[in-house]
Coordinates of C-alpha atoms in Angstrom, one line a residue:
M1 CA -2.0 9.2 28.0
S2 CA 0.7 7.3 29.9
E3 CA -1.9 5.7 32.1
I4 CA -4.0 4.6 29.1
V5 CA -1.0 3.1 27.3
S6 CA 0.3 1.3 30.5
A7 CA -3.2 0.0 31.3
A8 CA -3.8 -1.2 27.7
I9 CA -0.4 -3.1 27.4
P10 CA 0.0 -6.2 29.7
A11 CA 3.0 -6.4 31.9
Q12 CA 5.7 -9.1 31.5
K13 CA 4.8 -12.5 33.1
S14 CA 7.0 -15.5 33.8
G15 CA 7.0 -18.4 31.4
L16 CA 7.3 -18.6 27.7
P17 CA 7.2 -15.1 26.1
W18 CA 5.4 -15.9 22.8
G19 CA 1.9 -15.6 24.1
H20 CA 2.8 -12.5 26.1
W21 CA 4.5 -10.8 23.1
G22 CA 1.4 -11.6 21.0
R23 CA -0.8 -9.9 23.6
Q24 CA 1.4 -6.8 23.6
V25 CA 1.3 -6.5 19.8
L26 CA -2.5 -6.9 19.9
S27 CA -2.6 -4.2 22.5
V28 CA -0.6 -1.8 20.4
L29 CA -2.9 -2.7 17.4
R30 CA -6.0 -1.8 19.4
L31 CA -4.5 1.5 20.5
E32 CA -3.3 2.4 17.1
L33 CA -6.4 1.4 15.1
K34 CA -8.4 3.8 17.2
K35 CA -6.5 6.6 15.3
G36 CA -5.4 4.5 12.3
F37 CA -8.3 5.4 10.1
R38 CA -8.5 9.0 11.3
R39 CA -6.1 10.0 8.5
P40 CA -5.9 13.2 6.6
F41 CA -8.6 13.7 4.0
G42 CA -5.9 13.8 1.3
L43 CA -5.1 10.1 1.9
Y44 CA -8.8 9.1 1.3
L45 CA -8.9 11.4 -1.8
L46 CA -5.8 9.6 -3.1
A47 CA -7.4 6.2 -2.6
A48 CA -10.5 7.4 -4.3
A49 CA -8.7 8.9 -7.3
P50 CA -8.7 5.7 -9.5
V51 CA -12.3 5.0 -8.6
L52 CA -13.3 8.5 -9.6
I53 CA -11.4 8.2 -12.9
A54 CA -13.1 4.9 -13.8
L55 CA -16.5 6.4 -12.7
L56 CA -16.0 9.5 -14.9
R57 CA -15.2 7.2 -17.9
L58 CA -18.4 5.3 -17.1
L59 CA -20.5 8.5 -17.0
I60 CA -19.0 9.8 -20.3
S61 CA -19.7 6.4 -21.9
H62 CA -23.5 7.1 -21.6
G63 CA -23.2 10.2 -23.9
E64 CA -20.2 9.4 -26.0
R65 CA -18.6 6.4 -27.6
V66 CA -15.6 5.5 -25.5
V67 CA -15.1 1.9 -26.6
D68 CA -14.6 0.6 -30.1
D69 CA -16.4 -2.7 -29.4
P70 CA -18.6 -3.1 -26.4
T71 CA -18.0 -6.9 -26.4
D72 CA -14.2 -6.6 -26.6
M73 CA -13.1 -7.7 -23.1
A74 CA -9.4 -7.6 -24.2
E75 CA -9.7 -3.8 -24.6
A76 CA -11.2 -3.4 -21.1
T77 CA -8.5 -5.7 -19.6
L78 CA -5.7 -3.7 -21.2
I79 CA -7.2 -0.4 -20.0
F80 CA -7.4 -1.6 -16.4
A81 CA -4.0 -3.1 -16.5
A82 CA -2.5 0.2 -17.7
M83 CA -4.3 2.2 -15.1
Y84 CA -3.4 -0.3 -12.3
Q85 CA 0.3 -0.6 -13.1
G86 CA 0.9 3.0 -14.2
F87 CA -1.3 4.9 -11.7
V88 CA -2.6 2.7 -8.9
L89 CA 0.6 0.8 -8.2
R90 CA 3.3 3.3 -9.1
I91 CA 1.6 6.5 -7.7
V92 CA -1.4 5.9 -5.5
I93 CA -0.3 3.0 -3.3
F94 CA 3.3 4.3 -3.3
L95 CA 2.4 7.8 -2.1
A96 CA -0.1 6.4 0.4
C97 CA 2.6 4.1 1.9
V98 CA 4.9 7.1 2.2
A99 CA 2.2 8.9 4.2
I100 CA 1.1 6.0 6.3
F101 CA 4.3 4.1 7.1
G102 CA 6.8 7.0 6.9
N103 CA 5.1 8.7 9.8
L104 CA 4.4 5.8 12.1
I105 CA 7.1 6.9 14.5
R106 CA 7.5 10.5 13.1
R107 CA 3.9 11.3 14.0
E108 CA 4.5 10.2 17.6
M109 CA 7.6 12.5 17.8
L110 CA 5.6 15.4 16.5
D111 CA 2.8 14.8 18.9
R112 CA 5.3 14.4 21.7
S113 CA 3.7 11.1 22.7
L114 CA 6.4 8.5 21.9
H115 CA 7.8 8.6 25.4
Y116 CA 4.5 7.2 26.7
Y117 CA 5.1 4.0 24.8
F118 CA 8.7 3.9 26.0
L119 CA 7.6 4.2 29.6
S120 CA 5.0 1.4 29.2
P121 CA 5.8 -2.3 29.9
I122 CA 6.4 -3.3 26.3
R123 CA 9.4 -4.3 24.3
R124 CA 10.3 -1.6 21.8
E125 CA 10.6 -4.2 19.0
L126 CA 7.0 -5.2 19.5
L127 CA 6.0 -1.6 19.3
V128 CA 7.4 -1.4 15.8
V129 CA 5.7 -4.7 14.8
G130 CA 2.4 -3.4 16.2
K131 CA 2.6 -0.1 14.4
Y132 CA 3.7 -1.8 11.1
L133 CA 0.7 -4.1 11.3
T134 CA -1.6 -1.2 12.0
G135 CA -0.3 0.6 8.9
L136 CA -0.7 -2.6 7.0
L137 CA -4.3 -3.1 8.0
V138 CA -5.2 0.5 7.1
S139 CA -3.4 0.5 3.7
V140 CA -4.7 -3.0 2.7
T141 CA -8.3 -2.1 3.7
L142 CA -8.2 1.1 1.7
F143 CA -6.5 -0.2 -1.4
T144 CA -8.1 -3.5 -1.8
A145 CA -11.4 -1.6 -1.8
T146 CA -9.9 0.8 -4.4
T147 CA -8.7 -2.1 -6.6
V148 CA -12.0 -3.9 -6.5
A149 CA -14.1 -0.8 -7.2
T150 CA -11.8 0.4 -10.0
F151 CA -11.7 -3.1 -11.5
F152 CA -15.5 -3.5 -11.8
L153 CA -16.0 0.1 -13.0
S154 CA -13.5 -0.4 -15.7
Y155 CA -15.7 -3.1 -17.3
A156 CA -19.0 -1.3 -16.7
P157 CA -19.0 0.6 -20.0
Y158 CA -19.0 -2.7 -21.9
D159 CA -21.8 -5.0 -22.9
S160 CA -23.3 -6.6 -19.8
M161 CA -23.6 -10.0 -21.3
A162 CA -20.0 -10.1 -22.5
V163 CA -18.9 -8.9 -19.1
R164 CA -20.9 -11.5 -17.3
Q165 CA -19.4 -14.3 -19.5
Y166 CA -15.9 -12.8 -18.9
F167 CA -16.3 -13.2 -15.1
S168 CA -18.3 -16.4 -15.0
S169 CA -16.4 -18.5 -17.6
G170 CA -13.4 -16.3 -18.5
P171 CA -10.3 -15.1 -16.6
G172 CA -12.0 -12.1 -14.9
L173 CA -12.2 -13.3 -11.3
G174 CA -8.7 -14.8 -11.6
H175 CA -7.3 -11.5 -12.8
L176 CA -9.0 -9.7 -9.9
A177 CA -7.5 -12.2 -7.4
S178 CA -4.1 -11.5 -8.9
Y179 CA -4.5 -7.8 -8.6
L180 CA -5.6 -8.0 -5.0
L181 CA -2.6 -10.1 -4.2
V182 CA -0.3 -7.5 -5.8
T183 CA -2.1 -4.7 -3.9
V184 CA -1.5 -6.5 -0.6
L185 CA 2.1 -7.2 -1.4
A186 CA 2.6 -3.6 -2.5
C187 CA 1.5 -2.5 0.9
V188 CA 3.7 -5.1 2.6
G189 CA 6.8 -4.1 0.6
Y190 CA 6.5 -0.4 0.3
G191 CA 5.2 -0.2 3.9
A192 CA 8.4 -2.0 5.2
V193 CA 10.6 0.3 3.1
F194 CA 9.1 3.5 4.5
T195 CA 8.9 2.2 8.0
V196 CA 12.6 1.8 8.1
F197 CA 13.2 5.1 6.4
G198 CA 11.2 6.7 9.2
F199 CA 13.9 5.7 11.6
F200 CA 16.8 7.1 9.6
F201 CA 15.4 10.3 8.1
K202 CA 13.6 13.2 9.7
S203 CA 11.3 13.4 6.7
P204 CA 10.2 10.6 4.4
A205 CA 10.0 13.0 1.4
I206 CA 13.6 12.8 0.3
P207 CA 14.1 9.0 0.4
A208 CA 10.6 8.7 -1.1
L209 CA 11.7 10.8 -4.1
A210 CA 14.8 8.7 -4.5
V211 CA 12.8 5.4 -4.5
F212 CA 10.2 6.9 -6.8
G213 CA 12.9 7.9 -9.3
W214 CA 14.6 4.5 -9.0
E215 CA 11.2 2.7 -9.7
G216 CA 10.6 5.2 -12.6
I217 CA 13.7 4.3 -14.5
L218 CA 13.3 0.6 -13.8
F219 CA 12.8 -0.3 -17.4
L220 CA 16.2 1.2 -18.3
L221 CA 18.1 -0.7 -15.6
P222 CA 20.0 -4.0 -16.4
P223 CA 18.6 -7.2 -15.1
L224 CA 20.7 -7.3 -11.9
L225 CA 19.7 -3.8 -10.8
K226 CA 16.0 -4.5 -11.5
K227 CA 16.0 -7.0 -8.7
A228 CA 16.7 -4.1 -6.2
S229 CA 13.1 -2.8 -6.7
V230 CA 9.8 -3.6 -5.1
F231 CA 7.9 -2.8 -8.3
Y232 CA 10.0 -5.4 -10.3
Y233 CA 8.5 -8.2 -8.3
L234 CA 5.0 -6.7 -8.1
Q235 CA 4.9 -6.2 -11.9
S236 CA 5.8 -9.9 -12.5
L237 CA 2.7 -10.9 -10.5
C238 CA 0.3 -8.8 -12.6
P239 CA -1.8 -11.0 -14.9
V240 CA -1.5 -8.7 -17.9
P241 CA 2.1 -7.7 -18.9
M242 CA 2.6 -4.2 -20.2
D243 CA 4.9 -3.0 -23.0
E244 CA 7.7 -0.9 -21.4
G245 CA 8.7 0.6 -24.7
P246 CA 11.6 0.2 -27.2
L247 CA 14.2 1.5 -24.8
A248 CA 13.5 -1.1 -22.1
L249 CA 16.2 -3.6 -21.2
L250 CA 14.6 -7.0 -21.2
A251 CA 14.9 -9.3 -18.1
D252 CA 13.3 -12.5 -17.2
A253 CA 10.4 -11.9 -14.8
P254 CA 10.7 -13.8 -11.4
S255 CA 8.2 -16.6 -10.9
P256 CA 5.5 -16.2 -8.3
W257 CA 7.3 -18.8 -6.2
V258 CA 10.2 -16.4 -6.0
A259 CA 8.4 -13.0 -6.1
V260 CA 5.9 -13.7 -3.2
P261 CA 8.3 -15.2 -0.7
G262 CA 11.0 -12.7 -1.7
L263 CA 8.8 -9.7 -1.0
L264 CA 7.7 -11.2 2.3
L265 CA 11.3 -11.9 3.4
F266 CA 12.4 -8.5 2.3
A267 CA 9.7 -6.8 4.3
A268 CA 10.5 -9.0 7.4
I269 CA 14.2 -8.0 7.2
L270 CA 13.3 -4.3 7.0
V271 CA 10.9 -4.5 9.9
A272 CA 13.5 -6.3 11.9
L273 CA 16.0 -3.5 11.1
S274 CA 13.5 -1.0 12.3
A275 CA 13.0 -3.0 15.5
F276 CA 16.8 -3.1 16.0
R277 CA 17.0 0.7 15.4
I278 CA 14.3 1.5 18.0
R279 CA 16.2 -0.3 20.7
G280 CA 18.7 2.4 21.0
M281 CA 16.4 5.3 20.2
E282 CA 16.2 8.3 22.5
V283 CA 13.4 10.8 22.6
K284 CA 14.6 14.3 22.0
Y285 CA 11.7 16.6 21.4
E286 CA 13.7 19.7 21.6
E287 CA 15.3 18.9 18.3
E288 CA 11.9 18.8 16.5

């Protein structure tokens, strides 16, 4: 294993470091992607859950009346918006990011293979960047596919002509593009959160529960505290706003020009914190 890692990662050369650092990150990506999609079956089942729910609704629609008006695209839009924000975003992508990013370093510790990277000619900070980008590629691939499949299946029970017009001359494709952007940013934001948690907690479960609880009571929080939430910015980018109930404390949603750069900057800061943390990290397998 040590020979494989050392051979795959180029050694330091003289001159400007940027190109060399990029090659090291790409080398880590190549190594990690070989095992990146070999995830537990539960992760793929989680990614498939929204698709299966939409498919089940489609199958039931052939035998029972599940829509009031087959030409009512507003009904289909609201149904998908509720499923996406309440299930896909809050639960599916959240839990998947816990599993993927929370174990980027933890898995190496359990496999007793982290020291091979530490012995290879690579900056530890670049190891964090490479692993984070690997998790990002895996999660974005899985959940953009989930979003697209669920989106189209949600409209399948409706009149085909109305659906075709909704996508060709209506807001259908624009909504899909917005949901895909939110999916990518959710992986970026939650991925960075659970990457940094992996360096400060032995198990991602406890901090994940804390974050999940915080996101769950978001509608009750005052406007200032709402800003300390990934979901607050993601929700503002969704094309269809959802009613949070009579107890919700209202707050102005951030504009896309604030939400998108804000989430990217937030993720960059957390990845940088993870990179700083790994610089002084020591491998102590006996404590595992």
